mmCIF file of C-alpha atoms in Angstrom:
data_model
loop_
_atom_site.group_PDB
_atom_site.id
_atom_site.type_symbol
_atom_site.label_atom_id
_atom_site.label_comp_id
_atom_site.label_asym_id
_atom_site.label_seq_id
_atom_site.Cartn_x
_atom_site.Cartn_y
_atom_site.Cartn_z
ATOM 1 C CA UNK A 1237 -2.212 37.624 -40.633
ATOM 2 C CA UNK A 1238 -3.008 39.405 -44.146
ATOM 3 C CA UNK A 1239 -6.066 41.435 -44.650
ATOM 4 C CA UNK A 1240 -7.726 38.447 -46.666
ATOM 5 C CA UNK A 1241 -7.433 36.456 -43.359
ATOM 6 C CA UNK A 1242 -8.399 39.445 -41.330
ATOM 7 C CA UNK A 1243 -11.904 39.866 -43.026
ATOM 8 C CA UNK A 1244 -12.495 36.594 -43.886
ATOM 9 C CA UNK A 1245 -12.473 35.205 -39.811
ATOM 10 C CA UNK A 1246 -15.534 37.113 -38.397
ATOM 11 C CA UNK A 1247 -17.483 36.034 -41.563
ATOM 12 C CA UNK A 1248 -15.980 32.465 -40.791
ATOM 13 C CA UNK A 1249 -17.230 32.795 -37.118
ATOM 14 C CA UNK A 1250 -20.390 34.039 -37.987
ATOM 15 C CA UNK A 1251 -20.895 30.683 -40.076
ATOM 16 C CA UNK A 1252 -20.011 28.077 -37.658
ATOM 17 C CA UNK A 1253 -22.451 30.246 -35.242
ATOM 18 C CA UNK A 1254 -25.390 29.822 -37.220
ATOM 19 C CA UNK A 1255 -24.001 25.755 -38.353
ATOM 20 C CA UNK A 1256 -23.775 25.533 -34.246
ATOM 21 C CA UNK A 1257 -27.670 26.937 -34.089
ATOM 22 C CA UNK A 1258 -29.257 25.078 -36.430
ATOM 23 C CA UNK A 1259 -27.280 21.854 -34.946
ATOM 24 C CA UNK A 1260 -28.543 22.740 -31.634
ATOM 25 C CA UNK A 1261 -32.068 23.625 -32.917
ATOM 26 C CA UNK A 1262 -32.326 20.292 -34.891
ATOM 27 C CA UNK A 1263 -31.205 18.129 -31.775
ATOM 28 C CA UNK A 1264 -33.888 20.234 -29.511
ATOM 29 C CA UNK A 1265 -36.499 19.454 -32.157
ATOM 30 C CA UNK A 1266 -35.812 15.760 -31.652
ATOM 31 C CA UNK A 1267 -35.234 15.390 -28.211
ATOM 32 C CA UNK A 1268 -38.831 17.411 -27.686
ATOM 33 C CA UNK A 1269 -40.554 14.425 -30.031
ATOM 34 C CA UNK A 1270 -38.708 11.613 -28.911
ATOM 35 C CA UNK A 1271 -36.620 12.373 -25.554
ATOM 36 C CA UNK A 1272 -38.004 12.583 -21.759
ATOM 37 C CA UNK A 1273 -40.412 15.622 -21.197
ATOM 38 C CA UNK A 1274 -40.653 16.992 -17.200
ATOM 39 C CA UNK A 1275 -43.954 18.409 -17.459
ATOM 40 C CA UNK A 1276 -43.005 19.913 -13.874
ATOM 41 C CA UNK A 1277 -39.940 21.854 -15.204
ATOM 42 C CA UNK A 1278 -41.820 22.902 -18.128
ATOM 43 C CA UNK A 1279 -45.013 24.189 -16.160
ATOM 44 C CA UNK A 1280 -42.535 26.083 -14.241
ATOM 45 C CA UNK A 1281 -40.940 27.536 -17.029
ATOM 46 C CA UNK A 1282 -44.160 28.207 -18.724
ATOM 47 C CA UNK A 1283 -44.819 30.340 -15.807
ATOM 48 C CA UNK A 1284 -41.714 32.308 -15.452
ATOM 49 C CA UNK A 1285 -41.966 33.056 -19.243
ATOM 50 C CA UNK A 1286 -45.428 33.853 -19.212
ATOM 51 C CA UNK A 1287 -47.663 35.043 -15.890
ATOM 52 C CA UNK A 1288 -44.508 37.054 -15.156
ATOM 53 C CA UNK A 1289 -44.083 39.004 -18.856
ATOM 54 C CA UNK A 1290 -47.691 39.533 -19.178
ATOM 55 C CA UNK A 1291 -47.836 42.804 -17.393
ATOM 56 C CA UNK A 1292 -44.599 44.292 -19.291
ATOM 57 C CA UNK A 1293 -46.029 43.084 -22.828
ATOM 58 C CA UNK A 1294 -49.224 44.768 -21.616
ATOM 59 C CA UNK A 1295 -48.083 47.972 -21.032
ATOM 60 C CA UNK A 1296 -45.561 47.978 -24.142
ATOM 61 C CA UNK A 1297 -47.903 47.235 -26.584
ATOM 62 C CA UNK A 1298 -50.751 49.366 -24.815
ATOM 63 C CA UNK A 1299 -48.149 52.502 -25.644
ATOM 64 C CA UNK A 1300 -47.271 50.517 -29.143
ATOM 65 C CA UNK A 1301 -51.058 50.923 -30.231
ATOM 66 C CA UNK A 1302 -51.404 54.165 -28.889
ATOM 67 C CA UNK A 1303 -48.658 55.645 -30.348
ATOM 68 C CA UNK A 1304 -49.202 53.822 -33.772
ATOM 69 C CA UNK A 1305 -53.034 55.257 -34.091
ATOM 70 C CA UNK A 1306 -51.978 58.691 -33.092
ATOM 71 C CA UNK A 1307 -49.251 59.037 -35.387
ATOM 72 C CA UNK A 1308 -50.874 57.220 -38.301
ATOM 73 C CA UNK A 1309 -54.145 59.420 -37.352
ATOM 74 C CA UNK A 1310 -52.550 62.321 -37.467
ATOM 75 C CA UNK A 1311 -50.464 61.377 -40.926
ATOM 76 C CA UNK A 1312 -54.349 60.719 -42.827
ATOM 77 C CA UNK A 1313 -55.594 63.674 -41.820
ATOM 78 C CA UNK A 1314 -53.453 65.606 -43.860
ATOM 79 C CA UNK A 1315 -54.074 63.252 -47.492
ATOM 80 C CA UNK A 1316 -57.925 62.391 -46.754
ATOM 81 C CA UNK A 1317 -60.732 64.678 -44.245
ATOM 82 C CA UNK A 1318 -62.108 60.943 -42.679
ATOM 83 C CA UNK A 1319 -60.638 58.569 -40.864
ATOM 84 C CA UNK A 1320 -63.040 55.284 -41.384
ATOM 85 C CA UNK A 1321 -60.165 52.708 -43.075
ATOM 86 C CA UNK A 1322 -57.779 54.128 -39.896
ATOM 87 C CA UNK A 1323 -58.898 50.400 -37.861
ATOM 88 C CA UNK A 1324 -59.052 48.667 -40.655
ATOM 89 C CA UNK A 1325 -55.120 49.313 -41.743
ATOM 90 C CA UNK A 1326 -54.024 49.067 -38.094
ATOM 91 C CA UNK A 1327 -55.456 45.628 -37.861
ATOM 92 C CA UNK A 1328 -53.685 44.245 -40.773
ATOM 93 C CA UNK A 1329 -50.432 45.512 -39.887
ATOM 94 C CA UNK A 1330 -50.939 44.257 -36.366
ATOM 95 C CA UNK A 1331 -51.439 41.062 -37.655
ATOM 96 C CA UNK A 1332 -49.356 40.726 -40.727
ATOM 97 C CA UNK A 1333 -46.249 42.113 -38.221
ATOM 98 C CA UNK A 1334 -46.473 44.674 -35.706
ATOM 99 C CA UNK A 1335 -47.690 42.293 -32.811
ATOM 100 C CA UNK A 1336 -45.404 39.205 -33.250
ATOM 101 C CA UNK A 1337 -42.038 41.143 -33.981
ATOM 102 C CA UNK A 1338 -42.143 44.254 -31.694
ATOM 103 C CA UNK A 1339 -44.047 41.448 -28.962
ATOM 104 C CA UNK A 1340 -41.450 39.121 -29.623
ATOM 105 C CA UNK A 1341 -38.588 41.717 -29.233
ATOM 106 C CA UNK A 1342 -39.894 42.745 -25.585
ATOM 107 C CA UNK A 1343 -39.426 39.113 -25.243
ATOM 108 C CA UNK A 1344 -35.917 38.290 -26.554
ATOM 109 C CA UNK A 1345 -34.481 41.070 -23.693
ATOM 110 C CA UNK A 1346 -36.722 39.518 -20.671
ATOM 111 C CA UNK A 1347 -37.045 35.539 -21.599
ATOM 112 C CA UNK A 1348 -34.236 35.510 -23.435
ATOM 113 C CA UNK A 1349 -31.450 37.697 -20.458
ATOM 114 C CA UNK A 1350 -33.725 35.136 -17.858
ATOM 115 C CA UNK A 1351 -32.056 32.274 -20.235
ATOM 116 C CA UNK A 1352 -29.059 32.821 -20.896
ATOM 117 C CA UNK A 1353 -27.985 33.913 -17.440
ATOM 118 C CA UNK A 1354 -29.800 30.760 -15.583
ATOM 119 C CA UNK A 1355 -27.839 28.449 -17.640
ATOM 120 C CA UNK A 1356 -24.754 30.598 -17.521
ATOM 121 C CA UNK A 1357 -24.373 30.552 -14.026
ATOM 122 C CA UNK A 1358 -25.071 26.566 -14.031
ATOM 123 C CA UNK A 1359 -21.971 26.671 -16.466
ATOM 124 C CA UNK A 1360 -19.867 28.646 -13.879
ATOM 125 C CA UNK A 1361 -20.643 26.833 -10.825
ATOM 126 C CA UNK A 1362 -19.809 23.676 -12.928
ATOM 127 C CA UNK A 1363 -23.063 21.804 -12.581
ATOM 128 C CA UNK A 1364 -23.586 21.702 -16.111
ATOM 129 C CA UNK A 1365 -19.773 19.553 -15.927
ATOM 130 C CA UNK A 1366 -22.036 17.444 -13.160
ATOM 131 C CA UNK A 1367 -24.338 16.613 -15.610
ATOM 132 C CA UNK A 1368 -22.679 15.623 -18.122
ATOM 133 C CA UNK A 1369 -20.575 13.642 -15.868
ATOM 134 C CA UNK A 1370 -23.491 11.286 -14.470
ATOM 135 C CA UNK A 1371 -24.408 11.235 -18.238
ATOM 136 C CA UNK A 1372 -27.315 13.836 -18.361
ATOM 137 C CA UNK A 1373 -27.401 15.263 -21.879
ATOM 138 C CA UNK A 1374 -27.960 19.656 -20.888
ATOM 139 C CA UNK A 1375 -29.434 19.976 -23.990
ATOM 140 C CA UNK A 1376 -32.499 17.162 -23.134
ATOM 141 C CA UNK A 1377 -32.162 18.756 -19.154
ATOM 142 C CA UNK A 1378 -32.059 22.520 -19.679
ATOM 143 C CA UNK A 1379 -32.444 23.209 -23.569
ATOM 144 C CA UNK A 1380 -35.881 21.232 -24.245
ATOM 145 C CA UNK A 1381 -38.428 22.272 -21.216
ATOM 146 C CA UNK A 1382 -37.236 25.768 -22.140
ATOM 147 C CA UNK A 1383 -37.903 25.220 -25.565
ATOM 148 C CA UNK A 1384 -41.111 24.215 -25.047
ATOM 149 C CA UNK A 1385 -42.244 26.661 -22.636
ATOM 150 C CA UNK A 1386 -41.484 29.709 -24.743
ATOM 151 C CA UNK A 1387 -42.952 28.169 -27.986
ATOM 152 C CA UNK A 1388 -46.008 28.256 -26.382
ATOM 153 C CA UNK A 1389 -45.982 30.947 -24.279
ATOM 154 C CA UNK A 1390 -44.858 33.191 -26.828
ATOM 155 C CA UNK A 1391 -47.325 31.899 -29.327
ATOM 156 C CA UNK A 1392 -50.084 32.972 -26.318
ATOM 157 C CA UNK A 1393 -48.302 36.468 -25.200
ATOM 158 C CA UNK A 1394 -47.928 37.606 -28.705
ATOM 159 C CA UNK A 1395 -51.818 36.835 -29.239
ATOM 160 C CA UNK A 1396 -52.821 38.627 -26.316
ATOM 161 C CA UNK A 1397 -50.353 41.905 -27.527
ATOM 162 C CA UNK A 1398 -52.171 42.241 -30.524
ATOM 163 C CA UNK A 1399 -55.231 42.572 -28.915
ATOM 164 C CA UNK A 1400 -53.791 44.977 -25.924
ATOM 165 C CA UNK A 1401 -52.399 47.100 -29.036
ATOM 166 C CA UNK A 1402 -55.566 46.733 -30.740
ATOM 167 C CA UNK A 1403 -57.718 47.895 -27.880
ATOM 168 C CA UNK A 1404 -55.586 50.357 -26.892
ATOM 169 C CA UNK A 1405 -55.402 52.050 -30.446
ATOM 170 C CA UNK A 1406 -59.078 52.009 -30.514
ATOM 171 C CA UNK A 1407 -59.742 53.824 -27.276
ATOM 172 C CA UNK A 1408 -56.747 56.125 -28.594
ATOM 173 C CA UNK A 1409 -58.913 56.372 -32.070
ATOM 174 C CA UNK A 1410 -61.995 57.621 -30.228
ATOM 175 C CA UNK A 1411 -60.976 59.879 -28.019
ATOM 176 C CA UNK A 1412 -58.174 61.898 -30.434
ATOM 177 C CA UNK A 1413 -59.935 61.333 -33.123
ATOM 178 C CA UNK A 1414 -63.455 60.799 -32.731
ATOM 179 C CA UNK A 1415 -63.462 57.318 -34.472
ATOM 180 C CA UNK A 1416 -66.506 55.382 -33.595
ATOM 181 C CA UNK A 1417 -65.619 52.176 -31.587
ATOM 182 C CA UNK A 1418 -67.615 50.241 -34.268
ATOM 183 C CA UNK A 1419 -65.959 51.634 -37.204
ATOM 184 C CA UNK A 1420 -62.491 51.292 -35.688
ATOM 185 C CA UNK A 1421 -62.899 47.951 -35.338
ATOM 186 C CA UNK A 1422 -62.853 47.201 -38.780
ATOM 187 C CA UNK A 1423 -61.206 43.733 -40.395
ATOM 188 C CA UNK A 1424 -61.938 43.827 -43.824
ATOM 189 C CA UNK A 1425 -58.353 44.479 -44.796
ATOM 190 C CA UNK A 1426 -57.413 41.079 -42.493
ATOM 191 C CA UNK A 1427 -57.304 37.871 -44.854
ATOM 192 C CA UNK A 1428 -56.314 34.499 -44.374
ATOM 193 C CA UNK A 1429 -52.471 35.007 -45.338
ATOM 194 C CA UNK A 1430 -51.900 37.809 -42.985
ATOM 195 C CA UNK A 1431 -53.011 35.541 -40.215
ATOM 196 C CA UNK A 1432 -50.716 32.662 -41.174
ATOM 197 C CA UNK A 1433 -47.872 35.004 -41.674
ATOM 198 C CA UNK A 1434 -48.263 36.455 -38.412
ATOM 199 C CA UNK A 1435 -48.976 33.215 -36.808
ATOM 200 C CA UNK A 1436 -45.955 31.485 -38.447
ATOM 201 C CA UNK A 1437 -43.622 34.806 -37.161
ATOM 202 C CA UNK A 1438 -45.015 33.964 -33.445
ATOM 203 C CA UNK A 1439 -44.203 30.369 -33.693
ATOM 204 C CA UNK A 1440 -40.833 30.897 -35.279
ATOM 205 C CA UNK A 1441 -40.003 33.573 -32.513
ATOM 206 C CA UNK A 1442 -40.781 31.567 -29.837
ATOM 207 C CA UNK A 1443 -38.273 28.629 -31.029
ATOM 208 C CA UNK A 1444 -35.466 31.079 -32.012
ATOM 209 C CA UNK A 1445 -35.743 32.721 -28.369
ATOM 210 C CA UNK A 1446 -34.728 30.011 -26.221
ATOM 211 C CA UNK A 1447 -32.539 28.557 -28.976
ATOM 212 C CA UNK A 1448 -30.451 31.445 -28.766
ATOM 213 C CA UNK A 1449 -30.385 32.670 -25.481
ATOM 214 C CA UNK A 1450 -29.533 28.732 -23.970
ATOM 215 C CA UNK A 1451 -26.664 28.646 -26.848
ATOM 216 C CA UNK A 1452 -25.017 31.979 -25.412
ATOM 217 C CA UNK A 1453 -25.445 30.184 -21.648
ATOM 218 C CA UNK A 1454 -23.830 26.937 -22.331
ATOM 219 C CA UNK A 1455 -21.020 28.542 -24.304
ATOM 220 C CA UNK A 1456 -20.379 31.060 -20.928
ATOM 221 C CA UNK A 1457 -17.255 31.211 -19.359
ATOM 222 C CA UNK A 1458 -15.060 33.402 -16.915
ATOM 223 C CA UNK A 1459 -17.131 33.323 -13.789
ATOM 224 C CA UNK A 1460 -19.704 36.145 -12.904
ATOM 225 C CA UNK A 1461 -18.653 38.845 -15.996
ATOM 226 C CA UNK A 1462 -18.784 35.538 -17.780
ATOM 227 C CA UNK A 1463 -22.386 35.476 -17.208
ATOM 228 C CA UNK A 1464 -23.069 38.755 -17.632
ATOM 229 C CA UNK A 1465 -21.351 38.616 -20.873
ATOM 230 C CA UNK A 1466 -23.528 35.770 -21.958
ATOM 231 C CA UNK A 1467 -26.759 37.999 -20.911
ATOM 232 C CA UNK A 1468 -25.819 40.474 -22.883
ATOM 233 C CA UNK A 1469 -25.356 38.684 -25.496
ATOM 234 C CA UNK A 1470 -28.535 36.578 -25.351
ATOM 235 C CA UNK A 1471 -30.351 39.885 -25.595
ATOM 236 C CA UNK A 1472 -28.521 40.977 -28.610
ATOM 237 C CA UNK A 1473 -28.526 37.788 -30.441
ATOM 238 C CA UNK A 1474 -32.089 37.500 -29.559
ATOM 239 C CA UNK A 1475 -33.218 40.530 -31.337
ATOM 240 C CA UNK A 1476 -31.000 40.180 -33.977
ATOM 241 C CA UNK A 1477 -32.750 36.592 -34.553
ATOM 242 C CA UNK A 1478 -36.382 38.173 -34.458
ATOM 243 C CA UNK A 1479 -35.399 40.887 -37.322
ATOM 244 C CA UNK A 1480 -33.672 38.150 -39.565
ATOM 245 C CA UNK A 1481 -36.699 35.959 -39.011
ATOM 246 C CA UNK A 1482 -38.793 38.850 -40.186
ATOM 247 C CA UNK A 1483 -37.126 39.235 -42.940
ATOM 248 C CA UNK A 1484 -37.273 36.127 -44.072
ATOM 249 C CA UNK A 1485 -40.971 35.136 -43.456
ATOM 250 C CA UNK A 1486 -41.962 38.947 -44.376
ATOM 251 C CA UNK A 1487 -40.998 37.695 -47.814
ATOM 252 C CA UNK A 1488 -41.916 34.353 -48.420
ATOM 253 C CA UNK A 1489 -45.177 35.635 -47.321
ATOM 254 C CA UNK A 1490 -44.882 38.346 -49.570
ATOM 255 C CA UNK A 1491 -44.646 35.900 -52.130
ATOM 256 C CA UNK A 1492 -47.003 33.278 -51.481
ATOM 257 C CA UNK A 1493 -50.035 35.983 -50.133
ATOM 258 C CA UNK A 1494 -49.429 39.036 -51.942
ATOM 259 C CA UNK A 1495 -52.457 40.712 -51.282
#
């Protein structure tokens, strides 16, 4: 193999990764709108998803917005003597960013691991070869209730971490700092385009999530290190997904709501 070949095949399987995503994304879309929908298998997923990550968002994004305020507290005081725009920063940049991707990256290695190895070890055991077999399309049986689940779970979680980072940094603001609760909470700097981009970012997240994590399952294979292979990799993937997605909407928001 010559050294063109040699570079040129990761880039090549990189490609017909993300051709296989968007393939599988597009065919999830669909079957969502037009396809059966178990509204039992999605509640249930709902729930795994969400009642059961809302105490580890919680606490992640409690110590997020603690830690954030401190340090950015700390980093003021040595340009200005007040601290009265401290809330008002911290809120945009929980809403422009900080609450949907570091939210949505807690998510990727619970929701996503959760994923990946459920479907995995359907692979393994061979009853995703059952299903096909009595003509039940995987994608339609496993991909879509997950789908929908996480889009709106995550849309919900990642609301409820910004305000869990939010109040936390304010409690943090007032008792370092001596920042009156009033003053902290301060949203003047918060306009219209930071809450679409952030809203768009927790929407986008939540589809990429399952996407991802359900494509690493269904492509497992080798019995039980199989699976954990496939876990791994869901987490990985996952959080590689949210920071590309960042990227992307970071700038197009940049560019359509500069301010």
């Amino acid at each position: 193999m010559s050294a063109l070949e040699t570079m040129g095949a990761p880039v090549l399987h990189l490609v017909r990764e993300i051709r296989d995503l968007f393939a599988m994304l597009a065919r999830t879309v669909v079957l969502s709108i037009r396809g059966r929908r178990d509204r039992r298998t999605i509640v249930e997923q709902a729930y795994q998803m969400g009642n059961r990550s809302v105490f580890f968002v919680s606490v992640t994004m409690g110590f997020i917005g603690t830690i954030m305020v401190f340090q950015a507290g700390l980093q003021a005081l040595k340009i200005v003597p007040e601290l009265s725009m401290l809330g008002a920063t911290f809120a945009e940049l929980l809403v422009r960013d900080l609450a949907a991707s570091i939210g949505a990256m807690m998510l990727a290695t619970r929701v996503g691991a959760g994923i990946a190895a459920e479907i995995g070890s359907m692979v393994v055991t061979e009853q995703v070869d059952a299903m096909r077999m009595c003509a039940a399309d995987p994608i339609e049986y496993l991909v879509v209730p997950r789908f929908l689940a996480s889009v709106l779970m995550t849309f919900c979680l990642l609301i409820w971490a910004a305000v869990v980072a939010f109040g936390a940094g304010m409690v943090t603001a007032n008792v370092v700092f001596e920042v009156n609760y009033a003053t902290f909470a301060n949203f003047s700097m918060v306009d219209a385009g930071d809450v679409i981009v952030g809203l768009t970012k927790m929407l986008a997240y939540g589809a990429a999530i399952p996407i991802v994590s359900a494509r690493c399952g269904l492509t497992t294979f080798g019995g039980s290190e199989g699976v954990g292979w496939a876990t791994t990799n869901a987490v990985v993937q996952s959080s590689l997904a949210v920071i590309v997605l960042n990227f992307v909407i970071s700038s197009v928001g940049f560019l359509l709501f500069p301010g």
